[in-house]
XYZ file of C-alpha atoms in Angstrom:
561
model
C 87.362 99.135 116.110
C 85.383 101.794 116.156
C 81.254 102.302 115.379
C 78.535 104.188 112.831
C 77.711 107.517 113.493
C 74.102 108.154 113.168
C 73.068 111.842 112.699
C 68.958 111.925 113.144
C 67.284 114.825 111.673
C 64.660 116.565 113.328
C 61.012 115.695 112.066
C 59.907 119.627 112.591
C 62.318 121.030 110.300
C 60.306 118.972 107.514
C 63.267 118.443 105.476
C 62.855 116.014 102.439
C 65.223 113.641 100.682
C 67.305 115.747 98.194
C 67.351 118.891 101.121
C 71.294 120.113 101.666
C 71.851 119.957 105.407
C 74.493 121.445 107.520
C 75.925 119.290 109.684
C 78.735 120.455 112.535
C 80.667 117.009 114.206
C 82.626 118.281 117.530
C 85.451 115.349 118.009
C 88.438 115.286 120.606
C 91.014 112.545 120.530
C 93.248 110.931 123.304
C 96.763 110.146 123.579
C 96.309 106.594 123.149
C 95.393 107.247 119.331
C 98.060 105.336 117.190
C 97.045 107.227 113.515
C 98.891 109.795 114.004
C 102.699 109.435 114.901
C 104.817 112.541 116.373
C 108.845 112.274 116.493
C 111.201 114.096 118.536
C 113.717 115.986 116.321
C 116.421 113.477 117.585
C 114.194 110.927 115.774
C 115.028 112.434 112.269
C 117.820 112.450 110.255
C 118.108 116.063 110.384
C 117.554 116.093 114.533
C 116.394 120.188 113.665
C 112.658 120.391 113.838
C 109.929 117.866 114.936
C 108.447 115.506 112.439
C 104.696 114.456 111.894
C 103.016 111.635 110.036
C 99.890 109.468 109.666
C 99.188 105.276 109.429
C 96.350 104.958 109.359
C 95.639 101.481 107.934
C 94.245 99.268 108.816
C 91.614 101.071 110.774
C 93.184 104.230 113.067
C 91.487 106.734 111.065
C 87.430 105.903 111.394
C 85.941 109.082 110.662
C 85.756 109.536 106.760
C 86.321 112.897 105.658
C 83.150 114.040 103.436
C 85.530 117.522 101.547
C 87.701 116.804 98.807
C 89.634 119.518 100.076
C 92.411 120.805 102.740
C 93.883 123.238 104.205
C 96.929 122.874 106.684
C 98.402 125.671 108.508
C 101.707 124.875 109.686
C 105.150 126.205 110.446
C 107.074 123.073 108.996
C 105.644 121.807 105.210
C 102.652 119.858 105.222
C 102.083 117.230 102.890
C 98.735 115.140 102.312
C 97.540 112.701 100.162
C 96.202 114.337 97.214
C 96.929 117.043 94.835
C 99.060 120.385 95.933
C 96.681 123.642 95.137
C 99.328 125.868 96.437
C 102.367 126.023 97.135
C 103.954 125.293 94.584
C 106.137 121.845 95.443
C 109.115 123.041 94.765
C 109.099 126.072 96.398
C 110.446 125.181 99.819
C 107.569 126.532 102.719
C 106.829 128.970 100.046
C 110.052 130.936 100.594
C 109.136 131.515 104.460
C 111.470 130.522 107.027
C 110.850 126.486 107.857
C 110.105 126.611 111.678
C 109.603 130.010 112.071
C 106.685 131.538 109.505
C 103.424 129.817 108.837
C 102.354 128.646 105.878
C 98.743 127.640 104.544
C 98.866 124.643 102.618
C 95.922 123.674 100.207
C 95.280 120.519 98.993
C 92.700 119.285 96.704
C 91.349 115.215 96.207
C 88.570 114.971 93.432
C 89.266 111.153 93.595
C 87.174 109.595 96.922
C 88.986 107.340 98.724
C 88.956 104.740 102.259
C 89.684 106.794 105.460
C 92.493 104.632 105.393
C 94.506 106.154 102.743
C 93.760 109.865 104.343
C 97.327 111.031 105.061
C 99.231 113.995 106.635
C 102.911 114.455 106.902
C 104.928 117.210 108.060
C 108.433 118.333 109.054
C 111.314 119.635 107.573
C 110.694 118.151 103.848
C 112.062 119.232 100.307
C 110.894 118.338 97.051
C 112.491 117.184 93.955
C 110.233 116.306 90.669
C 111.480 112.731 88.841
C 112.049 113.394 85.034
C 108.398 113.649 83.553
C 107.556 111.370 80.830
C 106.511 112.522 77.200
C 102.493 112.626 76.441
C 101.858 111.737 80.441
C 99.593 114.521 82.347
C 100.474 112.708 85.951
C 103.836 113.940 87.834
C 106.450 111.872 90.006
C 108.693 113.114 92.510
C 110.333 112.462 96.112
C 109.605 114.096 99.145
C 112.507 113.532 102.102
C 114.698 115.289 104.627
C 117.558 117.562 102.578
C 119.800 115.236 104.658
C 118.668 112.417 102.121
C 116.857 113.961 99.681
C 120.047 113.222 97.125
C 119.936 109.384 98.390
C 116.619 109.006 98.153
C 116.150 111.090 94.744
C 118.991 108.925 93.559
C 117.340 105.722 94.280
C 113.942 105.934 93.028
C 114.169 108.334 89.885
C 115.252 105.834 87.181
C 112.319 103.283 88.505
C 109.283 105.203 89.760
C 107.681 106.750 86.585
C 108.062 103.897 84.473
C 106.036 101.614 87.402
C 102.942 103.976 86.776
C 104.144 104.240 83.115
C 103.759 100.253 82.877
C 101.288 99.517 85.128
C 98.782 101.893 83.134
C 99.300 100.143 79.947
C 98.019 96.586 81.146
C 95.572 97.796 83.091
C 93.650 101.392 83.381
C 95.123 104.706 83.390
C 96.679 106.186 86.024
C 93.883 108.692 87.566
C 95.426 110.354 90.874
C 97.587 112.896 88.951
C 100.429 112.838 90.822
C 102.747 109.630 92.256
C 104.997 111.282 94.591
C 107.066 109.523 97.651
C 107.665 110.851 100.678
C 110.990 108.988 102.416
C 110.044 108.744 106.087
C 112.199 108.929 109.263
C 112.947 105.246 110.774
C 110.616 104.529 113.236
C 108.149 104.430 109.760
C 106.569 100.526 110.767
C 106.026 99.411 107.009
C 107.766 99.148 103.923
C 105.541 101.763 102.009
C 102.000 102.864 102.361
C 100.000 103.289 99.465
C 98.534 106.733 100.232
C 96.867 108.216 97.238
C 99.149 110.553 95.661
C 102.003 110.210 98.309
C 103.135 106.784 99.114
C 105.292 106.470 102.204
C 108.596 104.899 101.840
C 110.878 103.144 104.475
C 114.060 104.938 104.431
C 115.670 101.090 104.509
C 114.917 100.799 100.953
C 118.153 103.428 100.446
C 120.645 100.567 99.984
C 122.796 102.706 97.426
C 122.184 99.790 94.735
C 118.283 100.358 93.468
C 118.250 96.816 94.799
C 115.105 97.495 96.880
C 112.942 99.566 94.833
C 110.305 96.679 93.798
C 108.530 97.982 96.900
C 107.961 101.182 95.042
C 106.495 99.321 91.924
C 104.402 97.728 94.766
C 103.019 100.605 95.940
C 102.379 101.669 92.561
C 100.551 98.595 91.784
C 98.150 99.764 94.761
C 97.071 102.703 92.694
C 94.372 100.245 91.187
C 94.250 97.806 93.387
C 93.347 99.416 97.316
C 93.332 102.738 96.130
C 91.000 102.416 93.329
C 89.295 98.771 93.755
C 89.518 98.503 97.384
C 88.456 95.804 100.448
C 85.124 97.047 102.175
C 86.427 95.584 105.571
C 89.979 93.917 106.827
C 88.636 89.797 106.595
C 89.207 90.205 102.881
C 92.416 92.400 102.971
C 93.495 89.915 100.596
C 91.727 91.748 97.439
C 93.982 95.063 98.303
C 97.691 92.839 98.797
C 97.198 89.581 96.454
C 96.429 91.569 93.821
C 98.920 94.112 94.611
C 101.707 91.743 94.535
C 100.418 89.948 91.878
C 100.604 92.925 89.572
C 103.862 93.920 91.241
C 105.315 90.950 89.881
C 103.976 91.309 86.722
C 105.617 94.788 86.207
C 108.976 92.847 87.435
C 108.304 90.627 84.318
C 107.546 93.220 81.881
C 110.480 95.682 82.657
C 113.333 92.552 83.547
C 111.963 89.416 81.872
C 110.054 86.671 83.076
C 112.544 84.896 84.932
C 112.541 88.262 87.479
C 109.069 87.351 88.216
C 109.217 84.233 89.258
C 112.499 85.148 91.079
C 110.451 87.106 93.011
C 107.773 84.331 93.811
C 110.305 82.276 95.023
C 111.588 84.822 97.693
C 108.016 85.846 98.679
C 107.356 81.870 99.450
C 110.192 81.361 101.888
C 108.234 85.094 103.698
C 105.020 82.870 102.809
C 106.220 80.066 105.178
C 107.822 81.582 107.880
C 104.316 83.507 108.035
C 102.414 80.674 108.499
C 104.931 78.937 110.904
C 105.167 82.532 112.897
C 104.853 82.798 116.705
C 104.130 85.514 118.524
C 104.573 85.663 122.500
C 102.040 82.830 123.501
C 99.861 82.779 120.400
C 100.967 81.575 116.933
C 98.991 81.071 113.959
C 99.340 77.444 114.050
C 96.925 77.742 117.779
C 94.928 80.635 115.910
C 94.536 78.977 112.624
C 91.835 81.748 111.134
C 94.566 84.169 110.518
C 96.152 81.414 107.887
C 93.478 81.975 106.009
C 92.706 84.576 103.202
C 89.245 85.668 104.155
C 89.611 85.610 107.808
C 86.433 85.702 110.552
C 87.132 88.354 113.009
C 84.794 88.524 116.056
C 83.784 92.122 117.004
C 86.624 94.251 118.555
C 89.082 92.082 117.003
C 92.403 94.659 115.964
C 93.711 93.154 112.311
C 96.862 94.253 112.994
C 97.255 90.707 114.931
C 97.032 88.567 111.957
C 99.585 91.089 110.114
C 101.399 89.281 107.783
C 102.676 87.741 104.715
C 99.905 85.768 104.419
C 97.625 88.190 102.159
C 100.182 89.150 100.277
C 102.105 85.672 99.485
C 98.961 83.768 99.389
C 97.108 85.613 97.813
C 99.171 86.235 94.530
C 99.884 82.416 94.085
C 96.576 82.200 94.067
C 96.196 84.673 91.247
C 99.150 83.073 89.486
C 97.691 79.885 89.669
C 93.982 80.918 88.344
C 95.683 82.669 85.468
C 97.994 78.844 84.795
C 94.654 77.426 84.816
C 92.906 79.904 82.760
C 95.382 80.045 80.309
C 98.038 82.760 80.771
C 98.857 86.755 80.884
C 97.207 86.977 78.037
C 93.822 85.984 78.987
C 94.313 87.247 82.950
C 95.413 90.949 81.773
C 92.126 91.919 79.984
C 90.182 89.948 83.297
C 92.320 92.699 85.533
C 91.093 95.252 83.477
C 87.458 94.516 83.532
C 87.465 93.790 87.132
C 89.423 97.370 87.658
C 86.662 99.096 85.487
C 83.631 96.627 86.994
C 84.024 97.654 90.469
C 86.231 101.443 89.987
C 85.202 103.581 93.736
C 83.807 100.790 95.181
C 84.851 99.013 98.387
C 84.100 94.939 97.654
C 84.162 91.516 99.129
C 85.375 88.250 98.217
C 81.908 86.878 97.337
C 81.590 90.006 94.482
C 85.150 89.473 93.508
C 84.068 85.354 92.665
C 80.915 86.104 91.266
C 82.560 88.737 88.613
C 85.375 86.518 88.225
C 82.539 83.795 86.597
C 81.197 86.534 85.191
C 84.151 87.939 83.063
C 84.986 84.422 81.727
C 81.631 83.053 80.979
C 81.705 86.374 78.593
C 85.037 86.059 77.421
C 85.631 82.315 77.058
C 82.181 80.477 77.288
C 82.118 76.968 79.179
C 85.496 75.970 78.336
C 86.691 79.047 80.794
C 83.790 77.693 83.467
C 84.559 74.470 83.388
C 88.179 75.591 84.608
C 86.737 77.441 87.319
C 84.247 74.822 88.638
C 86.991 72.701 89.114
C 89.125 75.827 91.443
C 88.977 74.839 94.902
C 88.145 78.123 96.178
C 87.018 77.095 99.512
C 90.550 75.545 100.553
C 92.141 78.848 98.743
C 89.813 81.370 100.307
C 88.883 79.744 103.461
C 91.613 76.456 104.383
C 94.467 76.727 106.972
C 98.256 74.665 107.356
C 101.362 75.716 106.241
C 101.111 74.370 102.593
C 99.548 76.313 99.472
C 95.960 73.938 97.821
C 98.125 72.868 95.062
C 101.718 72.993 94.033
C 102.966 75.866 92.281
C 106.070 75.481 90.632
C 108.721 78.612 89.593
C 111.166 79.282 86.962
C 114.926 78.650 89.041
C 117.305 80.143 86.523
C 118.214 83.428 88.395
C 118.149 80.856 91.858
C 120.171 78.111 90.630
C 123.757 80.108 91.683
C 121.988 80.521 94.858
C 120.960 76.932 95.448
C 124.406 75.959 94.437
C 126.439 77.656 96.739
C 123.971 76.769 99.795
C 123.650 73.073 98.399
C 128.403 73.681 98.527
C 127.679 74.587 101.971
C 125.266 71.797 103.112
C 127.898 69.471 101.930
C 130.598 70.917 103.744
C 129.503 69.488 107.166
C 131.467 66.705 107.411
C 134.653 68.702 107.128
C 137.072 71.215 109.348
C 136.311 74.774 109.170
C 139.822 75.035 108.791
C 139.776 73.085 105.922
C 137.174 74.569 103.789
C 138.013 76.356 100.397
C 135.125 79.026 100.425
C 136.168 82.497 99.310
C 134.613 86.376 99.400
C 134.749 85.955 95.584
C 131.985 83.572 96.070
C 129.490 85.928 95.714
C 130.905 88.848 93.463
C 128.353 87.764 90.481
C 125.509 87.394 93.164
C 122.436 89.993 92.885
C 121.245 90.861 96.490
C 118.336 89.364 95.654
C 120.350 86.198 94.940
C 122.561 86.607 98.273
C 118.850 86.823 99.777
C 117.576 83.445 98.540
C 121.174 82.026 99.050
C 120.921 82.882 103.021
C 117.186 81.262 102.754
C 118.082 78.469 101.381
C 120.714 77.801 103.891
C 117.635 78.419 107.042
C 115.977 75.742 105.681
C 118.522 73.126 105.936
C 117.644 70.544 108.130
C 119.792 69.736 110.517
C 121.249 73.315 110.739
C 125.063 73.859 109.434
C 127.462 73.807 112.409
C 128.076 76.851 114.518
C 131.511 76.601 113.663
C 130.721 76.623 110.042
C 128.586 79.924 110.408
C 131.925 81.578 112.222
C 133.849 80.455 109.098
C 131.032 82.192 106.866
C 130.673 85.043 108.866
C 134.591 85.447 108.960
C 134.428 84.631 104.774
C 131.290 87.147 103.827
C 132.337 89.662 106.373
C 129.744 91.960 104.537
C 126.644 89.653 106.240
C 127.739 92.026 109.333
C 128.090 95.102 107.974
C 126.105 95.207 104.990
C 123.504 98.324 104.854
C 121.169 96.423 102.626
C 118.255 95.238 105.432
C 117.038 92.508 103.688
C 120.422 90.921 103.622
C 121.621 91.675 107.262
C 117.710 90.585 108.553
C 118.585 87.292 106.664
C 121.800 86.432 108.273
C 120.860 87.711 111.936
C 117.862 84.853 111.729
C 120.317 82.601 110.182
C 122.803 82.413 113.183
C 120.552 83.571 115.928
C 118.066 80.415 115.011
C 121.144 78.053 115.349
C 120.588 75.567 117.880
C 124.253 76.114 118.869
C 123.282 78.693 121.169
C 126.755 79.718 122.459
C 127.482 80.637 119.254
C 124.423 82.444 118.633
C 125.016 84.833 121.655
C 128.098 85.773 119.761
C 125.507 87.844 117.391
C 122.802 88.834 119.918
C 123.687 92.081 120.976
C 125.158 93.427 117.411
C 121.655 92.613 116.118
C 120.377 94.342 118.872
C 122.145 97.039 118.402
C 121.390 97.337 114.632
C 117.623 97.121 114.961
C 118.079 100.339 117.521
C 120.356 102.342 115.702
C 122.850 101.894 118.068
C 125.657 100.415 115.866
C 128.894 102.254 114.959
C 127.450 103.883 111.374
C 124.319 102.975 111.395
C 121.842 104.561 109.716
C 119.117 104.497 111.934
C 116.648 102.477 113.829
C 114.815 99.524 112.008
C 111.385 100.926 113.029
C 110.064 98.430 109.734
C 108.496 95.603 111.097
C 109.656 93.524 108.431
C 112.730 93.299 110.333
C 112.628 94.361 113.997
C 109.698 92.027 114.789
C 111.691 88.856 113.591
C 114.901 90.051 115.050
C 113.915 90.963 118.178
C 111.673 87.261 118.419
C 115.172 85.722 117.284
C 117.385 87.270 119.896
C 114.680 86.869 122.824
C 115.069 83.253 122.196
C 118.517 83.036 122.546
C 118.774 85.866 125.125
C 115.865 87.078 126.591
C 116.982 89.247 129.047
C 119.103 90.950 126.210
C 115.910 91.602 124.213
C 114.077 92.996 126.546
C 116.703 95.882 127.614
C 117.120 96.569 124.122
C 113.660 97.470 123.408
C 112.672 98.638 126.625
C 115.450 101.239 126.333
C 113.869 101.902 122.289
C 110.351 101.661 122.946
C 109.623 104.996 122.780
C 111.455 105.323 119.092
C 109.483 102.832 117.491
C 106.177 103.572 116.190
C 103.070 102.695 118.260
C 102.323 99.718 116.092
C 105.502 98.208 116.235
C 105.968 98.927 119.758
C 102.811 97.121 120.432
C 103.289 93.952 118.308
C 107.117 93.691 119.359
C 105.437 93.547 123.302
C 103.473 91.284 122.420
C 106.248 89.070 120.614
C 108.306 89.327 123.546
C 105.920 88.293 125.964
C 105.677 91.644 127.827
C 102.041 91.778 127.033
C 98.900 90.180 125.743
């Protein structure tokens, strides 16, 4: 994972401790590097020029940069993560012909920040600026392909601004000076990545509804916590995603009611679950226990990106949730987030600094009554404890589920009877969220025994959308819905058309699934009905996936270790 560098400084140039010294670092890379990744023009939506882009969490990029500033020289527009000196945004390659003419693009970053969140994009990009908000200094606006620059402007401008607008007001301001989003091209392996200044987006999130944009008021949420406060190594990635979520969820609160956050609590706990339940190829977290954990042990060598999960992110937020039930509410956890923010602003921490300033803040602000509460938090089992259940039960507000749980619990009763002879309807769902639809598909994995086969052919002739839908979450849902069935002959009818849809290959589609989210679990759901079928597929796509992705999904379907 990479080691120091040690520069050592020649004794007989006598230089002293305050002395500027010039130091030149001569590098060279290889092409088994993963930070950077480098599409074909058929890869983007455009298929007209090339496309370039960075990920480099958790650790591709070891070699921190010691300038603030940057300057890229490119024929396509280059985008980093910080502020834009020149050109101006908006001016398209600075009015020089994209492909053709170079450009010099400067970029300045007064703010330091993890090698991780060093970024670079380029390709054929366009820029258009969000609405500004009145007495704010910081800018939004989306970066994407003109192909989807109108889709993508469309989805995110009523939402984005008023994340940062929000998120600033319970906790610190907003200090990077510009929250723009770049839409990537498909083979992108995450749902967003918090880069400072420029968060990558998935271009799944375009569902055409704004359904999907709480990943952007995740992101967001990362401006303080991983961007600002961030994790000094990956055993305690927790601190960067629990909090993350946790104020995600908060925002969901603040701008849609309280209900909305729990509603989202309850569909990160069925992600939660299946986390902790996951396999992958011959090892599962159930035979490599650590990576249940939220401070996890790795040996030396050990790549994170192995115990990738939910876990950080799911756990980790109900354990927030439940320290501010015991504590006594938003109202005494908001001013804690924005001491600990301010405490630690720069700095790269651990889980033992986070605890101690945790008794710190509330043996200040609360006395013994606040430490009593605390002595009695079992933060070992929290912190360090494995299985597949949370250290105490956490309970959620149901309203916006109920609908859900009612038409799953219609459908659990429905066993007993003929497909023929069941009185379910498309107008079912026509008052159901996607959200809702989400936790109503859930709901209906966890039933145990399984419905029928022949009930899910009656539901998938019913909601016909399930198939076609372009909203990911949904469609990832009801591919692991029928391909988990134990009726396998009727879950070969769906192999191949979710095959095809995590590779593009689909009549319409809209691209490859390259977000692990959902081609990891989809391919691991059709190579257990159909291996053979699996295998093609990717094998065929491997090349179209990012290296990440490609890696893990090997791994998931056994074609490495």
């Amino acid at each position: 994972m990479g080691s120091a560098l040690a520069v050592t400084l020649d004794p007989l140039q006598s230089v002293k401790s305050g002395d500027g010294v010039s130091v030149t670092i001569a590098y060279n890379t290889t092409e088994k590097c993963t930070a950077i990744g480098w599409l074909e023009k058929e890869q983007t939506a455009g298929k007209k020029f090339p496309f370039l882009f960075s990920q480099c969490q958790p650790v591709p990029c070891k070699i921190p940069l010691p300038s603030k500033y940057a300057t890229v020289r490119s024929t396509l527009p280059a985008l980093c993560s910080a502020l834009r000196v020149s050109p101006p945004s908006e001016s398209i390659h600075d009015g020089k012909k994209v492909g053709k003419e170079i450009v010099e693009y400067k970029y300045n970053q007064p703010i330091a920040i993890p090698s991780y969140l060093i970024a670079i994009a380029s390709g054929d990009l366009v820029y258009k600026p969000f609405d500004p908000l009145p007495g704010k200094s910081w800018k939004t606006g989306c970066w994407a392909e003109p192909e989807t620059i109108e889709a993508s402007y469309w989805e995110f401008h009523k939402d984005t601004a008023h994340y940062v607008e929000v998120a600033e007001k319970l906790v610190t301001p907003y200090e990077f000076g510009v929250y723009d989003v770049l839409v990537l091209p498909p083979s992108f392996p995450y749902g967003g990545m918090e880069n400072a200044c420029l968060t990558f987006l998935t271009p799944t999130l375009l569902a055409g509804d704004r359904s999907l944009v709480d990943v952007v008021a995740h992101e967001a949420s990362h401006s303080w916590f991983g961007n600002n406060v961030t994790t000094a190594d990956s055993g305690h990635f927790w601190l960067n995603e629990g909090f993350t979520t946790y104020l995600e969820r908060i925002l969901q609160g603040e701008l849609h009611g309280s209900a909305e956050r729990e509603f989202s609590y309850i569909i990160g706990r069925k992600a939660l679950t299946d986390a902790l339940k996951q396999a992958s190829g011959e090892r599962s977290y159930e035979d490599e226990r650590k990576y249940q954990r939220l401070v996890i042990p790795y040996t030396f060598g050990e790549d994170p990106d192995n115990a990738y999960s939910s876990i950080p992110y799911e756990k980790g937020s109900n354990f927030l949730l439940y320290l501010e039930r015991q504590l006594g509410g938003l109202q005494v956890m908001l001013p804690y987030l924005k001491d600990y923010v301010n405490t630690f602003r720069g700095q790269s921490i651990r889980t033992d600094e986070w605890k101690k300033h945790l008794f710190k803040h509330f043996s200040e602000n609360g006395g013994q009554e606040k430490l009593d509460i605390l002595n009695k938090v079992d933060f070992d089992t929290w912190l360090h404890g494995e299985g597949l259940e949370l250290p105490a039960v956490i309970e959620y507000d149901t309203s916006l589920a109920k609908k859900a749980y009612d038409l799953a619990d219609a459908w659990n009763k429905s066993r007993s009877s003929s497909p023929s002879d069941l009185k379910f309807s498309p107008s079912d769902l026509k008052d159901f969220s996607s959200n809702q639809i989400v936790v109503f598909l859930e709901t209906l994995q966890s039933l145990s025994p399984p419905l029928p086969g022949s009930h899910l052919q009656h539901m998938s002739d019913t909601y016909s959308s399930f198939n076609t839908t372009g909203n990911a979450e949904i469609r990832s849902r009801w591919y692991g819905l029928v391909l988990e069935n134990p009726d396998k002959s009727f879950a070969k009818e769906f192999t191949e058309q979710a095959a095809k849809w995590i590779v593009g290959s689909e009549k319409g589609s809209t691209g490859l699934k390259g977000r692990m989210k959902f081609c990891r679990p989809g391919f691991r759901s059709i190579h257990k009905v159909e291996s053979d079928l699996a295998v093609k597929y990717f094998e065929a796509n491997k090349q179209y996936f990012h290296p990440i992705a490609a890696k893990l999904i090997s791994k998931d379907l056994g074609l490495s270790k």
